[in-house]
Coordinates of C-alpha atoms in Angstrom, one line a residue:
E1 CA -146.2 15.0 -81.2
E2 CA -147.9 17.2 -78.6
Q3 CA -149.4 14.1 -76.9
T4 CA -146.0 12.4 -77.0
G5 CA -144.4 15.4 -75.4
R6 CA -146.9 15.5 -72.6
V7 CA -146.4 11.8 -71.8
L8 CA -142.6 12.1 -71.9
S9 CA -142.7 15.2 -69.7
S10 CA -144.0 13.1 -66.9
L11 CA -140.6 11.5 -66.7
T12 CA -137.4 13.0 -65.3
E13 CA -135.5 15.2 -67.7
R14 CA -132.7 12.6 -68.1
E15 CA -135.2 9.8 -68.7
E16 CA -137.0 11.9 -71.3
K17 CA -133.8 12.7 -73.2
V18 CA -132.6 9.1 -73.1
L19 CA -135.9 7.9 -74.6
R20 CA -135.9 10.6 -77.2
M21 CA -132.4 9.8 -78.3
R22 CA -132.9 6.0 -78.2
F23 CA -136.1 6.0 -80.2
G24 CA -135.5 9.1 -82.4
I25 CA -138.5 11.0 -81.0
G26 CA -138.4 14.6 -82.1
I27 CA -134.9 14.2 -83.6
K28 CA -133.5 13.0 -86.9
S29 CA -132.5 9.5 -86.0
D30 CA -132.3 7.1 -83.1
H31 CA -129.0 6.5 -81.3
T32 CA -127.3 3.4 -79.9
L33 CA -126.8 2.8 -76.2
E34 CA -123.1 3.6 -76.7
E35 CA -123.9 7.0 -78.3
V36 CA -126.4 8.0 -75.6
G37 CA -123.9 6.9 -72.9
Q38 CA -121.2 9.1 -74.4
E39 CA -123.6 12.1 -74.4
F40 CA -124.3 11.6 -70.7
G41 CA -120.8 10.4 -69.7
V42 CA -122.0 7.0 -68.5
T43 CA -121.8 3.4 -69.6
R44 CA -124.2 1.9 -72.1
E45 CA -125.4 -0.4 -69.3
R46 CA -126.4 2.6 -67.2
I47 CA -128.3 4.0 -70.2
R48 CA -130.1 0.6 -70.6
Q49 CA -131.1 0.8 -67.0
I50 CA -132.4 4.4 -67.3
E51 CA -134.3 3.4 -70.5
A52 CA -135.8 0.3 -68.8
K53 CA -136.9 2.4 -65.7
A54 CA -138.5 5.0 -67.9
L55 CA -140.4 2.5 -70.0
R56 CA -141.6 0.8 -66.8
K57 CA -142.9 4.2 -65.6
L58 CA -144.7 4.7 -68.9
R59 CA -146.3 1.2 -68.7
H60 CA -147.8 2.1 -65.3
P61 CA -151.6 2.3 -65.5
S62 CA -151.7 5.9 -64.5
R63 CA -149.6 6.9 -67.5
S64 CA -150.4 4.1 -70.0
K65 CA -153.9 5.4 -70.6
R66 CA -152.4 8.4 -72.5
L67 CA -150.3 6.0 -74.6
K68 CA -153.1 3.8 -75.8
T69 CA -153.8 6.0 -78.7
F70 CA -150.3 5.3 -80.1
V71 CA -150.7 1.5 -79.8
K72 CA -153.9 1.3 -81.8

């Protein structure tokens, strides 16, 4: 959980919250694009774009080294 928090904290606050809500990280359950969109007052398409951008950032070599422990 601590490692996850450190990796996610490298994202913007909005990106971090979107990923936490979409994948249920640190909360009870995951949420749909629609539910997350309502929380932020944007469309589900915009949430999908934010999610995709955040995941691209996490896949970048400078950040992905920290995530390798979760993949194994």
